[in-house]
XYZ file of C-alpha atoms in Angstrom:
429
model
C 154.079 160.740 95.016
C 152.619 161.715 98.711
C 153.469 164.980 99.648
C 152.073 167.221 102.712
C 149.592 169.562 101.750
C 149.686 173.596 102.169
C 146.900 173.091 105.108
C 149.502 169.836 106.894
C 152.492 172.197 106.633
C 149.555 175.078 108.494
C 149.123 172.650 111.467
C 152.640 172.294 111.447
C 153.745 175.526 111.733
C 150.947 176.131 114.599
C 152.371 173.177 116.540
C 153.683 174.935 118.863
C 153.432 175.520 122.769
C 152.553 173.164 125.538
C 149.439 171.790 123.911
C 149.912 169.389 120.884
C 148.183 170.036 117.566
C 146.221 167.202 117.907
C 142.354 165.899 117.350
C 140.616 162.677 118.302
C 137.213 161.211 119.498
C 136.130 159.250 122.670
C 133.742 156.256 121.452
C 131.873 154.451 123.769
C 131.093 150.903 123.126
C 128.125 148.942 124.442
C 130.542 145.853 125.190
C 128.202 142.443 126.057
C 130.103 139.679 127.661
C 131.220 138.499 123.993
C 133.588 141.629 123.720
C 137.432 140.192 123.713
C 140.066 142.549 123.417
C 142.701 140.005 122.294
C 139.913 140.018 118.791
C 139.656 143.793 118.711
C 143.423 144.163 118.744
C 142.972 141.339 115.856
C 140.477 143.670 113.976
C 142.568 146.973 114.381
C 145.508 144.899 113.289
C 143.591 143.588 110.119
C 141.840 146.337 109.153
C 144.797 149.569 109.823
C 146.621 148.292 106.084
C 143.423 149.682 104.555
C 144.527 153.453 105.431
C 147.791 153.996 103.936
C 148.652 157.111 106.399
C 148.334 154.991 109.548
C 151.527 153.190 108.584
C 153.247 156.113 107.210
C 155.419 158.767 108.918
C 156.168 162.388 107.525
C 160.340 162.593 106.827
C 161.522 166.719 105.694
C 163.081 166.947 102.581
C 166.542 168.064 101.318
C 166.660 171.728 100.677
C 165.050 172.271 97.476
C 163.374 169.187 97.155
C 159.640 170.555 97.887
C 157.327 169.793 100.709
C 158.225 166.912 103.268
C 156.862 163.615 101.788
C 154.177 161.143 103.435
C 157.089 157.213 103.482
C 155.821 154.009 104.859
C 157.477 153.843 108.388
C 159.120 150.333 108.221
C 160.214 149.951 111.782
C 155.949 150.110 112.009
C 154.725 148.383 114.911
C 151.398 148.723 116.094
C 151.801 148.047 119.764
C 153.242 151.532 119.523
C 149.817 152.785 119.025
C 147.359 150.502 120.292
C 147.300 150.722 124.104
C 144.938 148.941 126.880
C 144.227 151.058 129.690
C 141.763 150.942 132.835
C 139.496 154.139 133.856
C 140.053 155.137 136.836
C 137.974 155.009 139.606
C 134.597 155.465 139.828
C 134.568 155.074 135.647
C 132.320 157.187 135.201
C 131.564 159.075 131.949
C 133.933 161.737 133.679
C 136.332 160.095 134.261
C 136.732 158.599 131.294
C 136.398 162.408 129.539
C 139.612 163.343 131.617
C 141.482 160.089 130.587
C 140.459 160.988 126.807
C 142.205 164.772 127.632
C 145.063 163.479 129.303
C 145.094 161.484 126.222
C 144.935 163.599 123.142
C 147.257 166.205 125.216
C 150.135 163.544 124.923
C 151.989 164.158 121.715
C 152.557 161.730 120.003
C 156.086 160.626 118.798
C 156.948 162.586 115.247
C 159.440 159.663 114.424
C 156.134 157.409 113.916
C 153.039 157.442 112.375
C 151.213 160.403 114.117
C 148.009 158.363 115.977
C 147.117 156.247 118.863
C 144.220 154.447 119.719
C 143.594 153.962 123.951
C 140.964 151.063 124.426
C 139.647 151.456 127.845
C 138.300 149.113 130.214
C 137.290 149.484 133.834
C 133.733 151.596 132.711
C 130.524 151.358 134.486
C 127.699 148.949 133.243
C 130.244 147.034 131.120
C 130.717 149.526 128.422
C 134.655 150.270 126.523
C 136.208 152.990 125.482
C 137.907 153.932 122.663
C 139.984 156.816 122.339
C 141.178 158.026 118.724
C 144.558 160.347 118.932
C 145.708 161.614 115.793
C 147.703 164.766 115.041
C 146.274 167.645 113.212
C 148.790 167.490 110.463
C 147.421 163.740 109.886
C 143.783 164.260 109.135
C 140.769 167.059 109.704
C 137.703 166.318 111.458
C 136.579 164.859 108.628
C 139.505 162.497 107.265
C 139.408 161.241 111.118
C 135.890 160.583 110.897
C 137.040 158.588 107.272
C 139.462 156.584 109.235
C 137.273 155.920 111.993
C 134.833 154.373 109.598
C 137.889 152.075 108.417
C 137.968 150.212 112.295
C 134.129 149.632 112.460
C 132.627 146.655 111.501
C 130.595 145.861 108.106
C 132.447 148.486 106.019
C 132.948 147.634 102.365
C 135.512 145.216 101.473
C 138.485 147.281 101.580
C 141.719 147.402 99.779
C 144.646 146.953 101.704
C 147.690 148.738 99.872
C 151.157 146.960 99.776
C 153.470 147.057 102.550
C 156.426 148.381 102.769
C 156.529 150.537 99.623
C 160.323 151.928 99.077
C 160.786 155.856 99.696
C 161.253 157.258 96.491
C 164.848 158.419 95.113
C 166.152 161.375 95.979
C 166.597 163.067 92.842
C 163.048 161.345 91.624
C 161.557 163.762 95.033
C 163.726 166.768 93.427
C 162.040 166.316 90.080
C 158.520 166.313 90.923
C 159.945 169.564 93.220
C 161.044 171.107 90.057
C 157.891 169.986 88.290
C 155.373 171.277 90.754
C 157.322 174.654 91.172
C 156.915 174.848 87.429
C 153.226 174.211 87.569
C 152.911 176.822 90.084
C 154.284 179.585 87.918
C 151.884 178.614 85.276
C 148.761 179.479 87.646
C 150.215 182.680 88.748
C 147.996 184.847 86.891
C 145.198 183.263 88.425
C 146.600 183.914 91.961
C 144.983 187.593 92.696
C 141.476 185.132 92.695
C 142.022 182.882 94.570
C 143.938 185.040 97.425
C 140.761 187.230 97.022
C 138.841 183.910 97.686
C 140.482 183.386 100.915
C 140.511 187.071 101.844
C 136.898 186.907 101.447
C 136.719 184.089 103.795
C 138.544 185.065 106.528
C 137.158 188.925 106.506
C 139.165 192.051 107.398
C 140.689 191.019 110.833
C 139.733 193.310 113.544
C 140.269 193.440 117.465
C 137.858 191.599 118.830
C 136.995 192.861 123.003
C 139.088 192.359 125.695
C 137.797 190.061 128.209
C 138.672 186.788 130.090
C 138.021 184.098 127.553
C 141.641 185.062 125.733
C 144.450 183.902 128.070
C 146.985 181.441 126.902
C 145.742 177.551 127.515
C 147.902 175.024 129.521
C 147.993 171.331 129.175
C 145.509 170.587 132.090
C 142.029 170.719 130.118
C 138.301 169.421 131.068
C 136.299 168.003 129.100
C 132.500 168.017 129.131
C 129.133 167.156 127.068
C 126.219 168.678 126.137
C 123.850 166.630 123.674
C 120.219 167.398 122.639
C 118.091 165.974 119.799
C 119.449 167.068 115.895
C 115.947 167.187 114.763
C 114.670 169.487 117.400
C 117.794 171.461 116.818
C 117.055 171.564 112.618
C 113.458 172.277 112.836
C 114.124 175.300 115.186
C 116.685 176.284 112.732
C 114.403 176.264 109.897
C 111.836 177.994 111.532
C 114.352 180.997 112.050
C 115.553 180.526 108.607
C 118.839 179.063 109.802
C 120.956 175.807 109.713
C 122.016 173.119 112.538
C 125.738 174.978 112.227
C 123.529 178.707 113.181
C 121.430 177.021 115.781
C 124.653 175.760 117.191
C 126.148 179.097 116.964
C 123.810 180.986 118.537
C 123.416 178.671 121.314
C 127.217 178.630 122.387
C 126.776 182.047 122.069
C 124.167 182.772 124.968
C 125.871 180.464 127.017
C 129.020 181.909 126.914
C 127.069 185.740 127.078
C 125.907 183.965 130.522
C 129.170 183.174 131.503
C 130.841 185.947 131.002
C 127.606 188.008 133.078
C 128.479 185.724 136.282
C 132.328 187.259 135.373
C 130.989 190.465 135.548
C 131.783 191.195 132.450
C 129.824 192.450 129.478
C 130.841 191.788 125.983
C 128.270 192.843 122.949
C 130.150 191.037 120.599
C 132.171 187.336 120.456
C 134.201 186.610 117.268
C 134.296 182.995 116.802
C 136.500 180.894 114.628
C 134.741 178.710 112.866
C 136.941 176.007 110.776
C 135.655 175.482 106.854
C 136.317 172.345 104.981
C 137.171 172.356 101.330
C 135.874 168.984 100.658
C 132.371 167.625 102.239
C 133.393 164.360 102.024
C 137.247 162.181 102.517
C 138.532 158.517 101.961
C 141.119 156.541 103.952
C 143.269 157.079 100.790
C 143.111 161.063 100.465
C 144.107 162.198 103.978
C 145.681 165.735 105.004
C 143.996 169.124 105.841
C 141.785 171.482 103.012
C 140.341 173.677 105.936
C 140.155 177.478 106.302
C 138.915 179.298 108.800
C 136.018 181.762 108.669
C 136.153 184.066 111.684
C 132.328 185.406 112.879
C 131.897 188.644 115.010
C 127.990 187.971 116.316
C 126.442 189.875 118.844
C 125.400 188.696 122.184
C 122.412 190.471 122.896
C 118.060 189.106 122.592
C 116.949 185.818 122.996
C 117.654 182.940 121.119
C 115.410 183.272 118.675
C 116.604 186.874 117.824
C 120.325 185.511 118.255
C 120.089 182.587 115.519
C 118.127 184.761 112.824
C 121.749 187.475 113.293
C 124.145 184.345 113.249
C 122.061 182.985 110.212
C 121.690 185.980 108.154
C 125.409 186.756 109.211
C 126.874 183.325 108.072
C 124.728 183.333 104.549
C 126.416 186.574 103.495
C 129.773 185.037 104.924
C 129.867 181.956 103.235
C 132.145 181.518 100.591
C 131.708 179.667 96.958
C 134.847 177.868 97.612
C 134.810 176.429 100.644
C 138.596 176.712 102.412
C 139.503 179.235 100.140
C 141.071 180.693 102.769
C 143.640 177.268 103.275
C 146.132 178.282 101.269
C 146.592 181.565 102.328
C 146.792 180.957 105.610
C 149.604 178.139 105.241
C 151.822 180.622 103.815
C 151.300 183.418 106.192
C 151.922 180.070 108.635
C 155.218 179.374 107.624
C 156.675 182.515 107.340
C 156.014 183.973 111.067
C 156.866 180.351 111.987
C 160.637 180.982 110.349
C 160.711 184.556 111.861
C 160.060 182.685 115.234
C 156.971 184.893 115.697
C 154.070 182.716 115.304
C 154.451 181.368 119.089
C 154.100 184.670 120.520
C 151.251 185.443 118.096
C 148.865 182.455 118.961
C 149.149 183.385 123.223
C 148.657 187.335 122.429
C 146.052 186.818 119.641
C 142.687 188.936 120.040
C 141.218 188.540 116.727
C 138.945 185.652 118.143
C 137.374 184.240 121.168
C 136.498 180.601 121.028
C 136.502 178.030 117.816
C 133.382 176.112 117.237
C 133.779 172.790 115.167
C 130.743 171.163 113.858
C 131.028 167.581 111.449
C 128.100 165.865 109.965
C 129.029 161.713 111.722
C 126.947 159.101 110.188
C 123.159 158.896 110.533
C 123.196 155.075 111.436
C 125.292 153.225 114.265
C 128.529 151.695 113.438
C 129.563 148.409 115.617
C 132.926 147.405 116.589
C 133.975 143.773 117.443
C 130.101 143.306 117.266
C 129.477 146.086 120.043
C 127.214 149.034 119.147
C 129.166 152.281 119.516
C 126.271 154.620 121.652
C 128.256 157.881 121.489
C 131.116 159.354 119.553
C 132.610 162.197 121.689
C 134.470 164.313 119.426
C 137.479 166.643 120.979
C 139.613 169.388 119.839
C 141.582 170.642 122.630
C 141.410 174.939 123.721
C 145.032 176.587 122.595
C 146.515 179.310 121.643
C 144.921 182.258 123.777
C 141.889 180.558 123.493
C 140.498 179.296 126.831
C 137.828 177.421 126.044
C 136.505 176.090 122.332
C 133.373 173.534 121.000
C 133.550 170.464 119.192
C 130.885 169.582 117.650
C 129.440 166.357 115.819
C 125.728 164.604 114.678
C 125.625 161.046 115.115
C 122.358 158.749 115.039
C 120.455 162.282 115.226
C 121.935 163.089 118.338
C 123.930 166.350 118.375
C 127.230 166.275 120.748
C 128.527 169.703 121.862
C 132.160 168.863 123.475
C 132.960 171.681 125.850
C 137.084 171.867 126.026
C 138.577 174.294 128.775
C 141.657 175.181 130.323
C 141.096 173.902 134.136
C 142.903 176.356 135.812
C 141.725 179.072 133.890
C 137.623 177.992 133.904
C 137.091 176.866 137.116
C 133.119 177.696 136.460
C 132.582 175.454 133.191
C 129.893 173.809 135.253
C 127.766 176.707 134.594
C 128.844 176.916 131.242
C 127.739 173.832 130.786
C 124.692 174.156 132.591
C 124.276 177.484 130.701
C 124.364 175.407 126.861
C 122.401 172.914 128.033
C 119.421 175.127 129.167
C 120.372 177.223 125.444
C 119.168 173.635 123.620
C 116.838 172.850 125.814
C 115.009 176.112 124.475
C 114.945 174.246 121.123
C 113.188 171.666 121.938
C-alpha cells in the first residue's frame, strides 16, 4: 500500500504559518490561433490518469496503524483542480508572475488531491500561461517535473491505472504497519551509520550572522526571474573548478552581498540551505519526497571567480556519498517538534540559514502542450519561515532561469537584487 514517506511527514510537520508548503511552476506557451482551451482541458483530463497521485488524497490512519495512506479519491472532479483565468492588465510577464505567486500561495484543500492547474489567457503576443501548483507532500521538485512531463505532448504511451481502487481494510493497514515496525527493528543495528551520514550532510548547526534577510515571511510575495545561457555558466564554472550549481551559488552570494551593502549591512558569511535529493530522477508512479538539506556557509568576500573557487571547494568537501541522507533524520526531528508545538516558533525564529537555493535540471529539448511549444518554465518555491528571500533555479532548453521569491513588504528593494544577480550572471558570459 502507498504510505506517506518520511520526507512527506516532514513537509506536513512544517506546513505552518501564512505561507503554505507548496511548490510549482509557471509555463509560458507559444500558443497559436489553433490553441483551444476546450481541447487543452480534454488533454489534461486524459493524461491525469497516468499519474495516480493526482487522483489520490492523503488520509490519516487510526492510532497504531502507521503512516497516512494515499488512497483514490472517490469524489475526484477535475473541475476542482483545473481553472481558467485571464491575466490582469497589461498581461506582461510581471502580471503573470504576480498571478502565479497568488495561485501558489493559496492553500489547496487537504480534503482532496493536493494540486491545481491554472490556464492563463490574456497574455501579450497571444501566449498562454500554465500555473502548476503542488503541495510539497505530493511531490518534490524532481517529482513535479515528472508530473509536468506526463501532461505534455509526445511522451511515450502511458499506462492508465484502474480507478477507483478500493481503500485497504483496517486489518490489512494494521498488519502492514506492524510488519514495517518489525523490519525497522531488524535495521536498527545499522541505524547509527545512517544517522552519521545524515549528520554529515547537515553539518554542525551554527548560528548565522544577524541581518535583515531573517524575518518572518508573509503571504504577500513577489516573483522576478533572471536568465542566463547554461553553456556560458557551465564553461565559467569548469574554468574555475566548479559545477553549474557552484557557479549559481557564487552569483547569488555576490548579488545578496550587494543588496545588503545597499542596506548598510556587511555580512562576511552567508548560510545557504541547499536541498539535496536522494534520487536523480522520478516517475509519475513514484512521487513523494526524498530530499535532505545541506546548509553551506559561504564567504561573501572577493570577486566572482574567487567566490566560485571557494564554493566549489566547500561543496566538494560537503558532498555526501548518499545524497539526501538527512531526509529521515529531519523528518523525525520535525515530527517531534510539531507534536510539542515548537515547530512554528522555531521556523519563525531560526537563525541557522539566511536563504534557500533549489536547483533542478530540466529537459534540454523543447516540450509541447496541445501543439504549442513551451517557451519557458519558471520554477517557484515560496519564501517561508524566517527567510525573506529564496531562489529557485531550473535549466530548460539550455537556458538557466533563476526565480527570486521575496516577501513584498520586507524586500521593497527587490529590483536592486535582481539587477545585481543579472550583473553576476552576465560576468560569466
